[in-house]
Short mmCIF file of C-alpha atoms in Angstrom, two decimals:
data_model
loop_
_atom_site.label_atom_id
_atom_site.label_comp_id
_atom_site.label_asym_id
_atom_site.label_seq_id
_atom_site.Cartn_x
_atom_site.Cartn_y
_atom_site.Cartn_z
CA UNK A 5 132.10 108.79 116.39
CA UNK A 6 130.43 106.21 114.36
CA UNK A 7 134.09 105.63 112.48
CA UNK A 8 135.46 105.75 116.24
CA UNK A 9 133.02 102.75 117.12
CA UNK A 10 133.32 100.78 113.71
CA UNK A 11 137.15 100.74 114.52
CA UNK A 12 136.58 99.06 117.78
CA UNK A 13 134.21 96.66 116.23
CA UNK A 14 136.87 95.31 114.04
CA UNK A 15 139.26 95.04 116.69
CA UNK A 16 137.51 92.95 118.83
CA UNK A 17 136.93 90.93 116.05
CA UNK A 18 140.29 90.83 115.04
CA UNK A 19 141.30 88.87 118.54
CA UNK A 20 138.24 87.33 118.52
CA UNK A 21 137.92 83.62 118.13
CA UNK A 22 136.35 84.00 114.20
CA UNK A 23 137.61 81.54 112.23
CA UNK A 24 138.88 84.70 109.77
CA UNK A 25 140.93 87.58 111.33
CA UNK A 26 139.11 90.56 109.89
CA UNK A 27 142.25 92.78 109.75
CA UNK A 28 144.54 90.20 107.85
CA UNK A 29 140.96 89.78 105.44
CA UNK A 30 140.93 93.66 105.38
CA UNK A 31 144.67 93.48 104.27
CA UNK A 32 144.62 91.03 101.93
CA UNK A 33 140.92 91.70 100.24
CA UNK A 34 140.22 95.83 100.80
CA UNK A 35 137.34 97.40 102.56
CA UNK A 36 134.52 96.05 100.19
CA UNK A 37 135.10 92.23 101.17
CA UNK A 38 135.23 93.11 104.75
CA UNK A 39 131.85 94.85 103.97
CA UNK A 40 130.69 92.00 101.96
CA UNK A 41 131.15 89.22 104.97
CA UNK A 42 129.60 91.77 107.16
CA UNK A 43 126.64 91.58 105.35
CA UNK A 44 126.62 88.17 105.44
CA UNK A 45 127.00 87.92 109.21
CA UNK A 46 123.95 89.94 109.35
CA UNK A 47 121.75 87.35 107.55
CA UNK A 48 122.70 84.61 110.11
CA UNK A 49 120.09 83.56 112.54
CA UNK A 50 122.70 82.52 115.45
CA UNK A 51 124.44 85.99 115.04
CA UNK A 52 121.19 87.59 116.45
CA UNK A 53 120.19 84.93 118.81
CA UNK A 54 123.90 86.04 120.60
CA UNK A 55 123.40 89.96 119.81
CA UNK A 56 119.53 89.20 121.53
CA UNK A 57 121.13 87.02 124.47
CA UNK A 58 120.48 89.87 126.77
CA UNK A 59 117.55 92.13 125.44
CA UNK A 60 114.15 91.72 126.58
CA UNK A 61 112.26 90.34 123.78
CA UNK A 62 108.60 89.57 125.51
CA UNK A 63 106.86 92.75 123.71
CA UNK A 64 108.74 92.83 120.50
CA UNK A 65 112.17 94.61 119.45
CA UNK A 66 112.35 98.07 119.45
CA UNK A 67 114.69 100.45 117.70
CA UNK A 68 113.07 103.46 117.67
CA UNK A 69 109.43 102.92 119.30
CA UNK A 70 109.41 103.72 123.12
CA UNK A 71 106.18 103.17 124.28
CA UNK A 72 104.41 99.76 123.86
CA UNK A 73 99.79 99.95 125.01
CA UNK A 74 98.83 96.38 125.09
CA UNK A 75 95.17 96.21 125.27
CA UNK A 76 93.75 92.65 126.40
CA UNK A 77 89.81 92.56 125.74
CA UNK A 78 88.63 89.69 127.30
CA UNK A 79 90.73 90.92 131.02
CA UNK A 80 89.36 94.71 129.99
CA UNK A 81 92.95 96.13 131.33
CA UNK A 82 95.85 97.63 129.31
CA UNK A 83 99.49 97.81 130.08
CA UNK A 84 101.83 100.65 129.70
CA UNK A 85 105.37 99.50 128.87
CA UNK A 86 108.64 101.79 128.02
CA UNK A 87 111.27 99.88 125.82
CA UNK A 88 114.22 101.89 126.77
CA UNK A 89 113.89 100.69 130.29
CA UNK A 90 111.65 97.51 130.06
CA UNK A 91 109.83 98.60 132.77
CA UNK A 92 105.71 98.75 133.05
CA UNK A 93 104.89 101.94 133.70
CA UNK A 94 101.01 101.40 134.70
CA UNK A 95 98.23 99.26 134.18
CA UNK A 96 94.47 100.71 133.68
CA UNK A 97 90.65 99.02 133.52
CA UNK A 98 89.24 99.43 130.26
CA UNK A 99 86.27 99.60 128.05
CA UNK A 100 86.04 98.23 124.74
CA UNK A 101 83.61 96.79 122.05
CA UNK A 102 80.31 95.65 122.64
CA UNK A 103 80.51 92.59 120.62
CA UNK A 104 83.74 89.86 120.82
CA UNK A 105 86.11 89.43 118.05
CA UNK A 106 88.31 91.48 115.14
CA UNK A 107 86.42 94.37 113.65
CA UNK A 108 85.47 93.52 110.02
CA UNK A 109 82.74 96.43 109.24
CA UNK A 110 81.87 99.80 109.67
CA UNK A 111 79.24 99.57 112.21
CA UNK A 112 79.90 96.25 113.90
CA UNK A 113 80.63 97.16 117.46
CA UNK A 114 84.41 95.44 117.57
CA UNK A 115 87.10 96.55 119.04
CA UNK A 116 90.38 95.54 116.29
CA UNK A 117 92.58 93.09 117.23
CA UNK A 118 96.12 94.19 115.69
CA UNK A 119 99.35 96.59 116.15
CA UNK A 120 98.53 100.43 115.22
CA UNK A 121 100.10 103.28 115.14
CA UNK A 122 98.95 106.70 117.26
CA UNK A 123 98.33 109.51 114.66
CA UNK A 124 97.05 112.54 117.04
CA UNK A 125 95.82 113.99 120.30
CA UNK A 126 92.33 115.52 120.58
CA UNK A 127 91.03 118.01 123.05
CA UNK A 128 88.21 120.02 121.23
CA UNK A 129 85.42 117.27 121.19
CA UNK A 130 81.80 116.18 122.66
CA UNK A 131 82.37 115.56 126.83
CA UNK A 132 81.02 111.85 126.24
CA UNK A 133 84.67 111.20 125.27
CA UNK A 134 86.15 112.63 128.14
CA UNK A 135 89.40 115.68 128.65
CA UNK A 136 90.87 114.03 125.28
CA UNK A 137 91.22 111.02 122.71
CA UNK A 138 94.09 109.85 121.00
CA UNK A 139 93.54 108.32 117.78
CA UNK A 140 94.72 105.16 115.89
CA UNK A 141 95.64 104.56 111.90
CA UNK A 142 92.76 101.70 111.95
CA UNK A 143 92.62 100.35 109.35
CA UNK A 144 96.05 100.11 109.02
CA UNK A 145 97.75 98.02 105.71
CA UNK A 146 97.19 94.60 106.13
CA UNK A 147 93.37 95.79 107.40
CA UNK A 148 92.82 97.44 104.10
CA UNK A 149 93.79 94.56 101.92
CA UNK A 150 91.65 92.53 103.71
CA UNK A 151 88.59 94.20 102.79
CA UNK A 152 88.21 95.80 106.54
CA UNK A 153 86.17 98.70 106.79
CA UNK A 154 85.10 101.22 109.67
CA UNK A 155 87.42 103.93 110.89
CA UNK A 156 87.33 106.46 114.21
CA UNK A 157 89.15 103.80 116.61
CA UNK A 158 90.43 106.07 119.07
CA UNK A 159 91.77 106.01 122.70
CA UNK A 160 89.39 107.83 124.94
CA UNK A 161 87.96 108.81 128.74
CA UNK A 162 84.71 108.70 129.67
CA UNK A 163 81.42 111.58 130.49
CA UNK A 164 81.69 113.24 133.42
CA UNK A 165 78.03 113.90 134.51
CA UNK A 166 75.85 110.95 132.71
CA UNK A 167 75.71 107.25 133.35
CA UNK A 168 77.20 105.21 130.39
CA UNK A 169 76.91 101.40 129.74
CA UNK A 170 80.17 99.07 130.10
CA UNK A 171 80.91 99.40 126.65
CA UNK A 172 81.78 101.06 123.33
CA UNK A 173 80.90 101.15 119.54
CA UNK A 174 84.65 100.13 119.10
CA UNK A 175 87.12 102.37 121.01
CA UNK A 176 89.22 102.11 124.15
CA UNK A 177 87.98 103.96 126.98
CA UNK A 178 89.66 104.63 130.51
CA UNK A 179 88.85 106.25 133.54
CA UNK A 180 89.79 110.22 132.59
CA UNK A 181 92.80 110.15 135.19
CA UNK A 182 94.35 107.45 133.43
CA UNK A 183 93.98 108.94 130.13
CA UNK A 184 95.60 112.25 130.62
CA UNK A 185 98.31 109.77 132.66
CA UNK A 186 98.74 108.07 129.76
CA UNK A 187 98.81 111.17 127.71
CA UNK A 188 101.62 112.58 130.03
CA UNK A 189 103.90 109.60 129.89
CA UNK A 190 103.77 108.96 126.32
CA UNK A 191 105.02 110.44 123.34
CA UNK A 192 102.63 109.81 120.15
CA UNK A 193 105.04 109.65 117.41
CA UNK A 194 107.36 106.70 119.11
CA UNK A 195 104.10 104.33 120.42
CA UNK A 196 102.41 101.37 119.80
CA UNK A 197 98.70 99.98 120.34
CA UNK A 198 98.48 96.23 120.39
CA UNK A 199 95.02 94.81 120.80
CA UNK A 200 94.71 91.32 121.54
CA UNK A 201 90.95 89.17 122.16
CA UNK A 202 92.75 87.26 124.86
CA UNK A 203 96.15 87.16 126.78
CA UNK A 204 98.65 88.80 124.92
CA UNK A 205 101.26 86.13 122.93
CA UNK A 206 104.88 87.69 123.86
CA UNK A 207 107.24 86.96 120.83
CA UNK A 208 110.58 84.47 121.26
CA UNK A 209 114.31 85.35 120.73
CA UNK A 210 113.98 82.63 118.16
CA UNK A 211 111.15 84.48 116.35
CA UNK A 212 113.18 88.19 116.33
CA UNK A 213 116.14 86.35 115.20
CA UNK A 214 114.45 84.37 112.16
CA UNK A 215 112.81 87.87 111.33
CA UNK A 216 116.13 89.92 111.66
CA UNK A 217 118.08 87.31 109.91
CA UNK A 218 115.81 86.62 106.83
CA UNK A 219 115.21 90.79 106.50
CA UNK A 220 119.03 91.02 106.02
CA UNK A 221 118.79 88.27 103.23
CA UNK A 222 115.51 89.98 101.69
CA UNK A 223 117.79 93.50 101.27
CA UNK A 224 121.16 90.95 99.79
CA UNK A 225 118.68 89.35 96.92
CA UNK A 226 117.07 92.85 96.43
CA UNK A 227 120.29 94.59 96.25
CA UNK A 228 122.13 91.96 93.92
CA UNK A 229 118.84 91.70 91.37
CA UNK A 230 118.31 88.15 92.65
CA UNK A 231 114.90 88.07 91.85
CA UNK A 232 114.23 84.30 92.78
CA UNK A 233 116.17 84.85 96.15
CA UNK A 234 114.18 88.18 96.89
CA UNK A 235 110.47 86.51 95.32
CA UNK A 236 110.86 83.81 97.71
CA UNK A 237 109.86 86.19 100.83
CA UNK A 238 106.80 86.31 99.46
CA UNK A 239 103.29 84.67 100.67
CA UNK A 240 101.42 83.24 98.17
CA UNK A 241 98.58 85.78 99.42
CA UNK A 242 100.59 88.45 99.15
CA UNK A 243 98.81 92.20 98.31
CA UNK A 244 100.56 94.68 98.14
CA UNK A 245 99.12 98.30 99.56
CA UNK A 246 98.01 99.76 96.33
CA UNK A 247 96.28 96.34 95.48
CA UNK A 248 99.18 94.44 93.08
CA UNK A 249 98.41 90.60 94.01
CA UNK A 250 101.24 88.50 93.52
CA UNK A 251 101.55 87.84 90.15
CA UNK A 252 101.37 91.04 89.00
CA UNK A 253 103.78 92.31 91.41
CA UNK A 254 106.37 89.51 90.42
CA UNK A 255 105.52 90.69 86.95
CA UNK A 256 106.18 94.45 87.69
CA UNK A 257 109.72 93.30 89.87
CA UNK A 258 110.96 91.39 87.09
CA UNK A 259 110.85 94.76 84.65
CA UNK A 260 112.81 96.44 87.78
CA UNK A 261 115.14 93.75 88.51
CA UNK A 262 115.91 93.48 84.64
CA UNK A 263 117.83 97.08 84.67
CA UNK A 264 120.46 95.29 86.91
CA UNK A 265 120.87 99.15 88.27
CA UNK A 266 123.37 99.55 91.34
CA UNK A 267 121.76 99.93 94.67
CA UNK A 268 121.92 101.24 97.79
CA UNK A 269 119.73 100.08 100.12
CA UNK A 270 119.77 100.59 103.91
CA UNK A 271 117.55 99.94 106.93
CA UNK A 272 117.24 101.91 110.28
CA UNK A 273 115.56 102.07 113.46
CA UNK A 274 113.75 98.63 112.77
CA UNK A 275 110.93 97.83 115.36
CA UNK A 276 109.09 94.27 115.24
CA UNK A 277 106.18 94.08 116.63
CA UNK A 278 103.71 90.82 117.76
CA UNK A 279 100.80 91.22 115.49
CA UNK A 280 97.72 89.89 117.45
CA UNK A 281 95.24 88.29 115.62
CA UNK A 282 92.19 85.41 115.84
CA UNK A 283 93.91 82.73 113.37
CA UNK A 284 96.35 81.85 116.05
CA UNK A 285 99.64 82.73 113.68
CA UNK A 286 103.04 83.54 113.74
CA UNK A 287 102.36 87.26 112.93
CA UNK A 288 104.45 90.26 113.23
CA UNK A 289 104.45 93.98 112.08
CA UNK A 290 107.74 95.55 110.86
CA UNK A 291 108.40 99.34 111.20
CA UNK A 292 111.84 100.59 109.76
CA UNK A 293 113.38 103.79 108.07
CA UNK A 294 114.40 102.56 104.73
CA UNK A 295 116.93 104.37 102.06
CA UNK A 296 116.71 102.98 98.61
CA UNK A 297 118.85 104.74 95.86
CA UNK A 298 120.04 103.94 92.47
CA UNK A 299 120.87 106.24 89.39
CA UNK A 300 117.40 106.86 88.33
CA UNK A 301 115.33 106.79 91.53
CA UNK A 302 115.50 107.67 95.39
CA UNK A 303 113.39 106.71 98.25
CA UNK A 304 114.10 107.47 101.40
CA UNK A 305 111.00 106.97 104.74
CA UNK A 306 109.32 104.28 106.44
CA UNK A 307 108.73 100.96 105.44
CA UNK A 308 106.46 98.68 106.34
CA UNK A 309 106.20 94.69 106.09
CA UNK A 310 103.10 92.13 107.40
CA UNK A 311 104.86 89.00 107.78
CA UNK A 312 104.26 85.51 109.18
CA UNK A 313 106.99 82.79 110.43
CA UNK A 314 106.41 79.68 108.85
CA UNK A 315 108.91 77.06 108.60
CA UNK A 316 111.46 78.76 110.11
CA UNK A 317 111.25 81.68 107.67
CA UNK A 318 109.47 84.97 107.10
CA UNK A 319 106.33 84.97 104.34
CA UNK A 320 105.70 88.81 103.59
CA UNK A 321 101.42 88.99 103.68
CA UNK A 322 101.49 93.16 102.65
CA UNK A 323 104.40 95.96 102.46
CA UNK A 324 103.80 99.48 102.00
#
């Protein structure tokens, strides 16, 4: 099927209006060239703007996530949104931190502001919480390397039988028919949680595009050994997850880059996601399946990138 599809692809290309008939290139050049200016066409920011022309951008591009929570703390409401058919599927009243602002400490009565990932449902627990709780990976990556502590942020309903203030120590709370709603209309391992301190930012087709584009030329300079291309993707605060600051990880790419191994390296499913946050930036979140092989190593699972647009280009901030 996929061959079926790719076939197709270069015929309408072929009687396109491209300045290069791919078949005649395919002719003349072989399979690898045609490859090669594929590539290419992938790591141009118009190509996406056209491929985006019709996709509903407002909450991010999806791949493989379905189900987009958007938690707004200063309106106390969340939204429910499915990708696949851009609808909103409810809205709910919410409770969340005592105190305003992103959660820095264990103990500080903040509600995150951020993108994270659901990890599990809960039934078995103390009635304050309510029929069930789902819980989040706070802190996620980028928390951690910036020194943020605390842990336990979960989705959750409320006590039956005793009065409770309007608040939490950090959570989100809904009214118990929402939550086991929301706990019937989503699926935990393809959602999202974004938390925002005000009205949610939606993301541009100019934004995904910059980000799409400039991924594409991140894996070219990785896969050819360019290591100035590929180091120049990088924020000059970069951390890396298991604590490498910048220098050391251009240090430690260098040695890799050095063995000028062949690689294969492919993305999948890519989701971007709006990163809330207080500095008023650019931010975004980038979940893919990633397949890196060469002769002496394979990796093959999820990647993850922090990034920020600036100047028209993506700065990676953390990666997994």
């Amino acid at each position: 099927m996929k061959v079926f599809l790719f076939i197709i692809f270069l015929t309408s290309f072929a009687y396109s209006n491209s300045s290069k008939n791919i078949v005649d290139f395919y002719r003349t050049y072989g399979i690898k060239a045609v490859q090669q200016e594929l590539e290419l066409k992938l790591q141009e920011k118009d190509y996406w703007l056209g491929y985006l022309q019709d996709i509903d951008t407002t909450n991010g591009y999806y791949e493989s996530i379905r189900y987009i929570m958007i938690c707004q703390k200063n309106m106390k409401n969340m939204e429910v949104y499915d990708t696949s058919t851009r609808q909103k599927l409810f809205s709910t009243s919410v409770f969340t931190g005592k105190n305003n602002g992103d959660k820095q400490r264990e103990g500080d009565l903040k509600t995150p502001i951020g993108a994270y990932m659901l990890e599990q449902k809960i039934t078995k627990l103390d009635p304050f919480y309510g029929p069930l709780a789902i819980t989040t990976n706070y802190p996620n990556i980028y928390d951690k390397v910036r020194g943020k502590t605390g842990s336990g942020i979960w989705i959750h309903g409320l006590p039956n039988d005793e009065q409770r203030d309007e608040f939490t120590k950090g959570c989100i709370a809904l009214d118990n028919k929402k939550i086991k709603k929301l706990d019937k209309t989503i699926n935990i391992d393809n959602s999202v949680l974004l938390i925002s301190e005000h009205k949610f930012k939606s993301a541009s087709k100019e934004d995904i595009s910059i980000i799409l584009s400039d991924i594409y030329k991140w894996k070219y300079a990785w896969s050819k050994s360019d290591i100035s291309s590929y180091l120049s993707f990088y924020d000059e605060e970069f951390k890396r997850s298991n604590g490498q600051e910048l220098d050391e990880f251009k240090r430690y790419k260098k040695r890799i880059f050095q063995r000028k191994e062949d690689k294969k390296i492919k993305f999948s499913n890519i989701n971007i996601i709006p990163y809330p946050n207080d500095k008023d930036k650019k931010l975004y979140k980038v979940v893919m399946d990633e397949l890196y092989k060469t002769n002496s190593y394979k990796f093959e699972g999820k990647k993850e990138l922090y990034i920020k647009i600036d100047k028209d280009k993506i700065s990676i901030l953390t990666e997994s």
